[in-house]
Coordinates of C-alpha atoms in Angstrom, one line a residue:
Chain A
M21 CA 28.7 -13.4 -51.8
T22 CA 31.0 -10.5 -51.4
K23 CA 28.2 -8.1 -52.3
A24 CA 26.0 -9.6 -49.6
M25 CA 28.7 -9.5 -47.0
S26 CA 29.2 -5.8 -47.9
V27 CA 25.6 -5.1 -47.4
I28 CA 25.6 -6.8 -43.9
G29 CA 28.8 -4.9 -43.0
A30 CA 27.4 -1.6 -44.0
F31 CA 24.3 -2.1 -41.9
I32 CA 26.3 -3.2 -38.9
V33 CA 28.3 0.0 -39.2
V34 CA 25.1 2.0 -39.4
A35 CA 23.6 0.2 -36.4
V36 CA 26.7 0.8 -34.3
V37 CA 26.9 4.5 -35.2
S38 CA 23.2 4.8 -34.5
A39 CA 23.5 3.1 -31.1
G40 CA 26.5 5.3 -30.3
H41 CA 24.6 8.4 -31.2
S42 CA 21.8 7.3 -29.0
V43 CA 24.0 6.8 -25.9
A44 CA 25.7 10.1 -26.5
D45 CA 22.4 11.9 -26.4
E46 CA 22.8 12.9 -22.8
G47 CA 20.5 15.2 -20.9
P48 CA 21.0 17.4 -17.9
I49 CA 21.8 16.1 -14.5
S50 CA 19.9 17.7 -11.6
G51 CA 20.5 17.3 -7.9
A52 CA 21.8 18.9 -4.7
V53 CA 25.4 20.2 -4.6
K54 CA 27.3 17.9 -2.3
A55 CA 30.8 19.3 -2.6
I56 CA 32.7 21.9 -4.5
D57 CA 36.4 21.7 -5.2
A58 CA 37.3 25.1 -6.5
S59 CA 40.9 24.3 -7.0
G60 CA 40.3 21.0 -8.8
K61 CA 37.4 22.7 -10.7
T62 CA 34.9 19.9 -9.9
L63 CA 31.4 19.9 -8.6
T64 CA 29.9 16.8 -6.9
L65 CA 26.1 16.4 -7.2
Q66 CA 23.8 14.0 -5.3
T67 CA 21.3 12.9 -7.9
T68 CA 18.6 10.4 -7.9
A69 CA 17.2 8.3 -10.7
K70 CA 15.2 5.0 -10.7
G71 CA 15.0 5.2 -7.0
K72 CA 18.8 5.2 -6.6
T73 CA 20.8 8.0 -5.2
R74 CA 24.3 8.5 -6.4
D75 CA 27.0 11.0 -6.4
V76 CA 28.2 12.4 -9.8
T77 CA 31.4 14.4 -10.0
I78 CA 31.4 17.0 -12.8
I79 CA 34.4 18.7 -14.2
L80 CA 34.3 22.3 -15.0
K81 CA 36.4 23.6 -17.8
P82 CA 37.1 27.2 -18.7
E83 CA 34.3 27.3 -21.2
S84 CA 31.8 25.8 -18.6
K85 CA 29.3 28.4 -17.5
I86 CA 27.5 28.7 -14.2
V87 CA 24.4 30.9 -14.2
K88 CA 21.5 31.8 -11.9
F89 CA 18.4 33.6 -13.0
T90 CA 17.3 36.7 -11.3
R91 CA 14.7 39.4 -12.0
P92 CA 16.0 42.4 -13.9
T93 CA 16.5 45.5 -11.7
E94 CA 15.6 47.9 -14.4
P95 CA 12.1 49.4 -13.9
G96 CA 9.5 48.1 -16.2
K97 CA 11.6 45.0 -17.3
T98 CA 10.0 41.6 -16.8
G99 CA 11.3 38.1 -17.1
F100 CA 14.6 36.9 -15.9
V101 CA 18.2 37.7 -16.6
A102 CA 21.1 35.2 -16.5
Q103 CA 23.7 36.2 -13.9
P104 CA 27.0 34.5 -14.3
L105 CA 28.6 32.9 -11.1
A106 CA 32.0 31.6 -10.3
L107 CA 32.4 28.1 -9.0
S108 CA 33.4 29.5 -5.6
D109 CA 29.9 31.2 -5.4
V110 CA 28.2 27.8 -5.5
K111 CA 27.3 26.4 -2.1
P112 CA 26.6 22.9 -0.8
G113 CA 22.9 22.2 -0.7
W114 CA 22.0 24.3 -3.7
I115 CA 19.9 22.6 -6.2
V116 CA 21.4 22.8 -9.7
S117 CA 20.8 21.4 -13.1
V118 CA 23.9 20.7 -15.3
T119 CA 24.1 20.0 -19.0
T120 CA 27.1 17.9 -19.6
R121 CA 29.1 16.1 -22.3
H122 CA 31.1 13.0 -22.0
E123 CA 34.8 13.4 -22.4
G124 CA 37.3 10.7 -21.7
G125 CA 34.9 8.9 -19.4
N126 CA 34.2 12.1 -17.4
E127 CA 31.2 14.3 -17.2
V128 CA 32.2 17.8 -18.3
A129 CA 29.8 20.7 -17.5
E130 CA 28.5 22.9 -20.3
I131 CA 26.1 25.0 -18.3
V132 CA 25.4 24.8 -14.6
T133 CA 22.0 26.3 -13.9
V134 CA 21.1 27.2 -10.3
V135 CA 17.6 26.1 -9.6
L136 CA 17.5 27.0 -5.9
E137 CA 19.9 28.6 -3.5
K138 CA 19.3 26.5 -0.5
P139 CA 21.5 26.0 2.5
Q140 CA 22.5 22.4 3.3
Chain B
M23 CA 22.3 -20.7 -55.1
R24 CA 24.8 -19.5 -52.5
A25 CA 24.5 -15.9 -53.6
K26 CA 20.7 -16.2 -53.2
L27 CA 21.2 -17.6 -49.7
F28 CA 23.4 -14.8 -48.7
T29 CA 21.1 -12.2 -50.2
S30 CA 18.3 -13.6 -48.1
L31 CA 20.6 -13.6 -45.0
A32 CA 21.5 -10.0 -45.8
I33 CA 17.8 -9.0 -46.0
G34 CA 17.1 -10.8 -42.8
V35 CA 19.9 -9.1 -41.0
L36 CA 18.8 -5.7 -42.4
G37 CA 15.2 -6.4 -41.2
L38 CA 16.5 -7.3 -37.8
L39 CA 18.7 -4.1 -37.6
V40 CA 15.8 -1.9 -38.8
G41 CA 13.5 -3.6 -36.2
L42 CA 16.1 -3.0 -33.4
W43 CA 16.5 0.6 -34.4
L44 CA 12.8 1.2 -34.4
V45 CA 12.3 -0.3 -31.0
R46 CA 15.4 1.2 -29.5
P47 CA 14.9 2.8 -26.1
P48 CA 14.7 6.6 -25.9
A49 CA 18.0 8.3 -25.2
T50 CA 19.0 7.8 -21.7
R51 CA 19.3 10.9 -19.6
A52 CA 22.4 11.7 -17.6
N53 CA 20.4 11.1 -14.4
G54 CA 19.9 7.6 -15.8
D55 CA 16.2 7.8 -16.3
K56 CA 13.8 8.2 -19.2
H57 CA 11.7 11.2 -19.1
D58 CA 8.4 12.4 -20.3
E59 CA 9.4 15.5 -22.4
K60 CA 6.0 17.0 -21.9
G61 CA 6.6 17.7 -18.2
G62 CA 6.6 16.2 -14.8
H63 CA 3.5 14.9 -13.2
A64 CA 2.6 11.3 -12.5
H65 CA -0.8 9.9 -11.9
V66 CA -0.4 8.9 -8.3
P67 CA -2.7 9.6 -5.3
A68 CA -1.5 11.7 -2.4
P69 CA -0.4 9.5 0.4
L70 CA -2.5 9.1 3.5
E71 CA -0.7 11.7 5.5
Y72 CA -1.8 14.3 2.8
A73 CA -5.1 12.8 1.8
D74 CA -7.2 15.0 4.1
V75 CA -5.6 18.2 3.2
H76 CA -8.3 19.7 1.0
V77 CA -8.0 23.3 0.1
P78 CA -10.9 25.3 1.6
L79 CA -13.4 26.0 -1.2
S80 CA -13.2 29.8 -0.8
V81 CA -9.4 29.8 -1.3
W82 CA -9.7 29.1 -5.1
T83 CA -11.6 32.3 -5.8
D84 CA -10.4 34.5 -3.0
A85 CA -8.7 37.5 -4.7
A86 CA -6.5 38.3 -1.8
M87 CA -5.2 34.7 -1.6
I88 CA -4.6 34.6 -5.3
A89 CA -2.6 37.8 -5.1
R90 CA -0.6 36.5 -2.2
G91 CA 0.0 33.3 -4.3
K92 CA 1.1 35.3 -7.2
E93 CA 3.7 37.1 -5.1
I94 CA 5.1 33.8 -3.8
Y95 CA 5.0 32.2 -7.2
T96 CA 6.7 35.0 -8.9
T97 CA 9.6 35.0 -6.5
R98 CA 10.0 31.3 -5.8
C99 CA 8.4 29.2 -8.5
A100 CA 8.5 31.1 -11.8
V101 CA 12.2 30.6 -12.4
C102 CA 11.4 26.9 -13.2
H103 CA 7.6 26.9 -13.9
G104 CA 7.6 30.2 -16.0
D105 CA 5.8 33.4 -15.5
Q106 CA 3.0 32.1 -17.6
G107 CA 2.9 28.7 -15.9
D108 CA 4.0 27.0 -19.0
G109 CA 6.8 25.1 -17.3
K110 CA 9.4 27.0 -19.4
G111 CA 11.1 29.1 -16.8
P112 CA 14.7 29.7 -17.6
A113 CA 15.9 27.2 -15.0
G114 CA 13.1 24.7 -15.7
V115 CA 14.0 24.2 -19.4
A116 CA 17.4 22.7 -18.3
L117 CA 15.9 20.2 -15.9
P118 CA 15.8 16.5 -16.7
F119 CA 12.3 16.2 -15.3
K120 CA 10.4 19.0 -16.9
P121 CA 8.1 21.2 -14.9
P122 CA 4.4 20.6 -15.9
D123 CA 2.5 23.0 -18.0
F124 CA -0.1 24.5 -15.6
R125 CA -2.1 25.9 -18.6
A126 CA -2.9 22.4 -19.7
K127 CA -6.6 22.1 -18.7
D128 CA -6.8 18.4 -19.0
G129 CA -3.6 17.8 -17.0
V130 CA -4.7 20.2 -14.2
A131 CA -8.2 18.7 -14.1
E132 CA -6.9 15.2 -13.6
M133 CA -5.0 16.1 -10.4
R134 CA -6.6 16.7 -7.0
D135 CA -6.1 19.5 -4.6
N136 CA -4.4 17.2 -2.0
Y137 CA -2.0 16.0 -4.8
W138 CA -0.9 19.6 -5.5
F139 CA -0.6 20.3 -1.8
W140 CA 1.6 17.2 -1.4
R141 CA 3.7 18.2 -4.3
V142 CA 4.2 21.7 -3.2
S143 CA 5.0 20.6 0.3
E144 CA 7.4 17.8 -0.5
G145 CA 8.7 18.8 -3.8
G146 CA 10.5 16.2 -5.8
Q147 CA 11.9 14.6 -2.8
I148 CA 9.3 11.8 -2.7
E149 CA 8.7 8.9 -5.0
P150 CA 7.9 8.5 -7.8
F151 CA 9.3 12.0 -8.5
K152 CA 12.6 11.6 -6.8
G153 CA 13.4 8.5 -8.9
K154 CA 12.6 10.5 -12.0
G155 CA 15.2 13.1 -11.1
S156 CA 12.8 15.9 -10.1
A157 CA 14.7 18.9 -8.8
M158 CA 11.7 20.5 -7.2
P159 CA 12.5 21.6 -3.6
P160 CA 10.1 20.9 -0.7
W161 CA 8.4 24.0 0.5
K162 CA 6.8 22.8 3.7
G163 CA 9.6 24.2 5.7
E164 CA 9.5 27.6 4.1
L165 CA 5.8 28.2 3.2
S166 CA 3.0 28.1 5.8
V167 CA -0.1 26.0 4.9
D168 CA -2.0 29.2 4.0
D169 CA 0.9 30.2 1.7
R170 CA 0.9 26.8 0.0
W171 CA -2.8 27.1 -0.5
A172 CA -2.3 30.6 -1.9
V173 CA 0.3 29.6 -4.4
M174 CA -1.9 26.7 -5.5
A175 CA -4.9 29.0 -6.0
Y176 CA -2.7 31.3 -8.2
Q177 CA -1.2 28.4 -10.1
H178 CA -4.7 27.1 -10.7
T179 CA -5.6 30.4 -12.6
F180 CA -3.2 29.4 -15.4
S181 CA -5.7 26.6 -16.4
E182 CA -8.3 29.3 -16.7
H183 CA -10.7 27.3 -14.6
H184 CA -12.8 29.6 -12.5
G185 CA -14.1 28.0 -9.4
P186 CA -12.8 25.6 -6.9
H187 CA -10.6 22.8 -8.0
V188 CA -12.9 19.9 -6.7
P189 CA -14.1 16.6 -8.1
W190 CA -17.5 17.8 -9.0
E191 CA -15.9 20.4 -11.2
H192 CA -13.3 18.0 -12.5
P193 CA -14.8 14.5 -12.6
G194 CA -11.7 13.2 -14.3
S195 CA -9.8 13.6 -11.1
V196 CA -11.7 10.7 -9.5
A197 CA -12.2 8.7 -12.7
M198 CA -9.9 5.8 -11.6
G199 CA -11.6 5.6 -8.2
R200 CA -15.0 5.7 -9.9
D201 CA -14.1 2.7 -12.1
I202 CA -12.9 0.7 -9.1
F203 CA -16.0 1.7 -7.1
A204 CA -18.1 0.5 -10.0
M205 CA -16.5 -2.8 -10.0
A206 CA -16.0 -3.5 -6.3
C207 CA -18.4 -1.3 -4.3
V208 CA -21.7 -0.7 -6.3
P209 CA -23.3 -4.0 -5.6
C210 CA -23.5 -3.1 -1.9
H211 CA -23.2 0.7 -1.7
G212 CA -25.2 1.4 -4.9
V213 CA -24.4 3.5 -8.0
A214 CA -24.6 6.8 -6.1
G215 CA -23.0 5.4 -3.0
K216 CA -26.2 5.8 -0.9
G217 CA -25.9 2.3 0.5
D218 CA -28.7 1.1 -1.6
G219 CA -27.0 -1.5 -3.8
S220 CA -29.0 -4.6 -4.7
V221 CA -26.9 -7.0 -2.7
G222 CA -27.1 -5.0 0.6
P223 CA -30.6 -6.1 1.7
M224 CA -29.6 -9.7 1.2
L225 CA -26.7 -9.3 3.6
A226 CA -28.9 -8.3 6.5
P227 CA -32.5 -8.0 5.5
R228 CA -34.6 -5.4 7.2
R229 CA -32.1 -4.9 9.9
A230 CA -28.7 -3.2 10.6
P231 CA -26.0 -3.1 9.5
Q232 CA -26.7 -1.9 6.1
P233 CA -24.0 -0.8 3.6
R234 CA -22.8 2.7 4.5
D235 CA -24.5 5.7 2.8
F236 CA -21.5 7.7 1.7
T237 CA -23.6 10.8 1.0
S238 CA -24.7 11.1 4.6
A239 CA -22.7 12.6 7.4
E240 CA -22.7 9.5 9.6
F241 CA -19.8 7.1 9.5
K242 CA -19.4 4.6 12.3
F243 CA -15.7 3.9 12.2
R244 CA -13.8 7.1 12.8
S245 CA -10.9 8.5 14.7
T246 CA -12.6 11.9 14.7
P247 CA -14.8 13.3 17.4
S248 CA -18.5 12.5 17.5
G249 CA -20.5 14.1 14.7
Q250 CA -17.6 14.6 12.4
L251 CA -16.7 12.8 9.1
P252 CA -13.9 10.2 9.3
T253 CA -10.4 10.8 8.1
T254 CA -9.2 9.1 4.9
A255 CA -7.0 7.0 7.1
D256 CA -10.2 5.8 9.0
L257 CA -11.8 4.9 5.6
F258 CA -8.6 3.3 4.5
R259 CA -8.6 1.1 7.7
T260 CA -12.2 0.0 7.1
L261 CA -11.5 -0.7 3.5
T262 CA -8.4 -2.7 4.3
E263 CA -9.8 -4.6 7.2
G264 CA -13.3 -5.1 6.0
V265 CA -16.2 -5.2 8.5
R266 CA -17.1 -8.3 10.6
S267 CA -20.6 -9.0 11.4
S268 CA -23.2 -11.8 11.7
G269 CA -25.0 -11.6 8.3
G270 CA -28.1 -12.5 6.5
P271 CA -29.0 -15.1 3.7
L272 CA -25.9 -14.4 1.6
T273 CA -23.7 -15.0 4.6
I274 CA -25.1 -18.2 6.0
G275 CA -22.2 -20.2 7.3
L276 CA -20.1 -17.1 7.5
R277 CA -21.1 -15.9 11.0
G278 CA -18.2 -13.9 12.4
Q279 CA -16.7 -13.4 9.0
R280 CA -16.6 -10.1 7.2
I281 CA -19.9 -8.7 6.0
M282 CA -17.8 -6.3 4.1
P283 CA -14.7 -7.9 2.5
S284 CA -11.2 -6.9 3.2
F285 CA -9.6 -5.2 0.3
R286 CA -6.0 -5.5 1.7
H287 CA -4.9 -7.3 -1.5
M288 CA -5.9 -4.3 -3.6
P289 CA -2.8 -2.1 -4.3
V290 CA -2.6 0.8 -1.9
G291 CA -2.7 3.3 -4.8
Q292 CA -6.0 1.9 -5.9
R293 CA -7.4 1.9 -2.4
L294 CA -6.5 5.6 -2.2
E295 CA -8.1 6.3 -5.5
V296 CA -11.4 4.6 -4.6
L297 CA -11.5 6.5 -1.3
E298 CA -11.0 9.8 -3.2
Y299 CA -14.1 8.9 -5.2
V300 CA -16.0 7.9 -2.1
K301 CA -15.1 11.3 -0.5
S302 CA -16.2 13.1 -3.7
L303 CA -19.7 11.7 -3.0
N304 CA -20.0 13.9 0.1
R305 CA -19.0 17.5 -0.2
G306 CA -18.5 17.7 3.5
F307 CA -15.1 16.1 3.0
R308 CA -14.1 19.2 1.1
E309 CA -15.4 21.6 3.8
L310 CA -13.7 20.0 6.8
G311 CA -11.0 22.5 7.2
V312 CA -8.4 21.3 9.7
V313 CA -9.2 17.7 10.5
K314 CA -9.0 16.9 14.3
T315 CA -8.6 13.4 15.4
V316 CA -9.0 11.8 18.7
T317 CA -5.7 11.1 20.3
V318 CA -5.3 7.5 21.5
P319 CA -2.4 7.4 24.0
A320 CA -0.2 4.4 24.5
P321 CA -2.2 1.7 26.3
P322 CA -1.3 1.5 30.0
T323 CA -0.5 -1.8 31.8
L324 CA -3.4 -4.1 32.4
T325 CA -3.8 -4.7 36.2
P326 CA -6.6 -6.5 38.2
E327 CA -7.3 -3.1 39.8
R328 CA -7.9 -1.6 36.4
L329 CA -10.4 -4.4 35.7
T330 CA -12.2 -3.9 39.0
R331 CA -12.6 -0.2 38.2
G332 CA -13.6 -1.0 34.6
K333 CA -16.3 -3.4 35.9
Q334 CA -17.7 -0.6 38.0
L335 CA -17.7 1.8 35.2
Y336 CA -19.4 -0.7 32.9
A337 CA -22.3 -0.7 35.4
D338 CA -22.3 3.1 36.1
A339 CA -22.2 4.0 32.4
E340 CA -25.1 1.7 31.8
C341 CA -23.2 -0.4 29.2
M342 CA -25.1 -3.5 30.5
A343 CA -28.5 -2.0 29.5
C344 CA -27.6 -2.9 25.9
H345 CA -24.7 -5.3 26.1
G346 CA -25.9 -7.2 29.1
E347 CA -24.2 -8.0 32.5
R348 CA -21.9 -10.5 30.9
G349 CA -21.4 -8.5 27.7
R350 CA -23.3 -11.0 25.5
G351 CA -25.4 -8.3 23.8
D352 CA -28.5 -9.4 25.7
G353 CA -29.2 -6.4 27.9
P354 CA -32.8 -5.4 28.6
S355 CA -32.7 -2.6 26.0
A356 CA -31.1 -4.8 23.3
P357 CA -34.3 -5.9 21.7
T358 CA -35.5 -2.3 21.2
L359 CA -32.3 -0.8 19.6
K360 CA -32.6 0.8 16.3
D361 CA -30.1 2.6 14.1
N362 CA -30.6 6.0 12.3
R363 CA -32.5 4.3 9.5
D364 CA -35.0 2.9 12.1
L365 CA -33.8 -0.6 11.5
P366 CA -33.3 -3.0 14.4
I367 CA -29.7 -3.3 15.4
A368 CA -28.1 -5.8 17.6
A369 CA -26.0 -4.8 20.6
T370 CA -22.5 -6.1 20.0
D371 CA -21.6 -9.3 21.8
L372 CA -18.6 -8.1 23.8
T373 CA -17.5 -11.7 24.6
R374 CA -16.6 -12.1 20.9
P375 CA -13.9 -9.4 20.3
E376 CA -13.1 -11.0 16.9
R377 CA -16.3 -9.6 15.6
F378 CA -15.7 -6.0 16.9
K379 CA -16.2 -3.9 13.7
N380 CA -14.0 -1.1 14.8
G381 CA -11.1 -3.4 15.9
A382 CA -10.4 -5.3 19.1
R383 CA -7.0 -4.0 20.3
P384 CA -7.2 -2.0 23.5
E385 CA -6.5 1.2 21.5
D386 CA -9.4 0.3 19.1
V387 CA -11.9 -0.1 22.0
Y388 CA -10.6 3.1 23.6
R389 CA -11.2 4.9 20.3
T390 CA -14.7 3.5 19.9
L391 CA -15.6 4.6 23.5
V392 CA -14.4 8.1 22.7
T393 CA -15.8 8.5 19.3
G394 CA -19.0 6.4 19.6
L395 CA -20.4 4.8 16.5
A396 CA -22.4 7.3 14.5
G397 CA -25.8 6.3 13.3
T398 CA -26.1 3.6 16.0
P399 CA -27.2 3.8 19.6
M400 CA -23.6 3.5 20.8
P401 CA -22.8 6.9 22.2
S402 CA -19.5 8.7 22.6
Y403 CA -18.1 8.7 26.2
A404 CA -15.6 11.5 25.5
D405 CA -17.4 13.9 27.8
S406 CA -18.3 11.5 30.5
L407 CA -15.1 9.5 31.1
E408 CA -11.7 10.6 32.1
L409 CA -8.7 9.3 30.0
D410 CA -7.7 6.7 32.6
Q411 CA -11.4 5.6 33.1
T412 CA -11.7 5.0 29.4
W413 CA -8.8 2.6 29.6
D414 CA -10.3 0.9 32.5
L415 CA -13.5 0.4 30.7
A416 CA -11.8 -0.6 27.4
Y417 CA -9.8 -3.3 29.3
Y418 CA -12.8 -4.6 31.1
V419 CA -14.8 -4.8 27.8
L420 CA -11.9 -6.9 26.4
S421 CA -11.9 -9.1 29.4
L422 CA -15.5 -10.1 29.0
S423 CA -14.4 -12.7 26.5
R424 CA -12.5 -14.2 29.3
G425 CA -15.2 -13.9 31.8
G426 CA -13.9 -10.6 33.2
Q427 CA -10.5 -12.1 34.0
T428 CA -7.0 -10.5 33.6
A429 CA -5.3 -12.3 30.7
E430 CA -3.7 -11.3 27.5
T431 CA -5.5 -8.5 25.7
G432 CA -7.4 -8.9 22.6
S433 CA -5.9 -8.5 19.2
R434 CA -7.4 -7.4 15.9

């Protein structure tokens, strides 16, 4: 009996860990920048999914990066180069994509990628 | 015994857990949606307001347009869609709704020109793309129509298809509509849409109306000027409302009912798909250029004076020659009327507005007077009546069901 219970317990643990891993597998958030709080180091995005629009506030930590891609200025070079930006450079209305991680119930930015610099 | 029971239970629970793990939903994205990792396009038809925007055939192969498109694409699109059109631009790879791979021949061939134009114009700000978290901006405010065509022509080169992006080059783009057509339309309109289905002659033997020949240039019910093809919205209206008429053997007991059924219960997307197939039967739809429609102003107030003037116009415009003095379709010329297939055609009984094939609201009658009914003896009065006169006549026509009296106007 004990053996059987152990087997059940082990599989429940595996299932919970698996489910937790699945939930933690977050993807990027994209949307229009609604507000920037440079002092509070937060970025509020208006994002839509499943037909519903919602605001998501993302915390930027010192290790968070903000980049936009531009064409290289050197002659003969092709492709894009990543240009780092400060949070204060970001403007409302811009369309960005943010890879995040969950931390204490908050969304913490890893990389904020500027998709389009667009005035609101 | 108990140990055996628990072992069985353990195996059962194990099976359940494995099953749940196997059918678990894909990881939820932060936008809260599940995404197709291969890239973002959905098989939806362009909505009516974009359905007639077909790229002129010459644009697809015009070197100057392609070069112009490349310039625009390189500066505005490549950051997400990639310089090679592979959807792997540096900003695109981070998006929850991945940009499509324009090199995918099958994927490109399935979509129509008006779909691409719709997407470039509205970006991801329309459903179903908005709900999927598309970050694509709308370009209609920043790029002219020509610029959007140019960027589409350049984008099209990634698929290595040389030639116009049209249904006769890409039959798959109208495959859904073709299937619906086969099920719902072939019995009357025929396999090739020439109006020669097996059921058609039974509806009205040896006389008009016969099912429409979609390959011809003549469509009765239009909002476009005389001699032009209808808009997709015109076709959509006919498909949705059906066509009322007195019929033949198959419609005995159905006089005044629809000789062509209403497809209003067919989902809008399917109606749009079948119309895209119908349009593919006539290359003229792809050569329309800018589609001009007849403007129907807001109906003025109906007054007795307007009816008096309308009555006079009814006589002056010789409406009574076909429709008769009282509008019963029994004018002196009525027995001799023929359509463009040389089939006898009845003059419409104007005292029965519920049978008007092109609608019986004042604005419908106005539109019919302005556009005429192509392929029938009913001419366009666009050049012979002033705007206000057209309303006078439209109201008088509608009053014939009431003996020419002022009363409430007809309704569809």
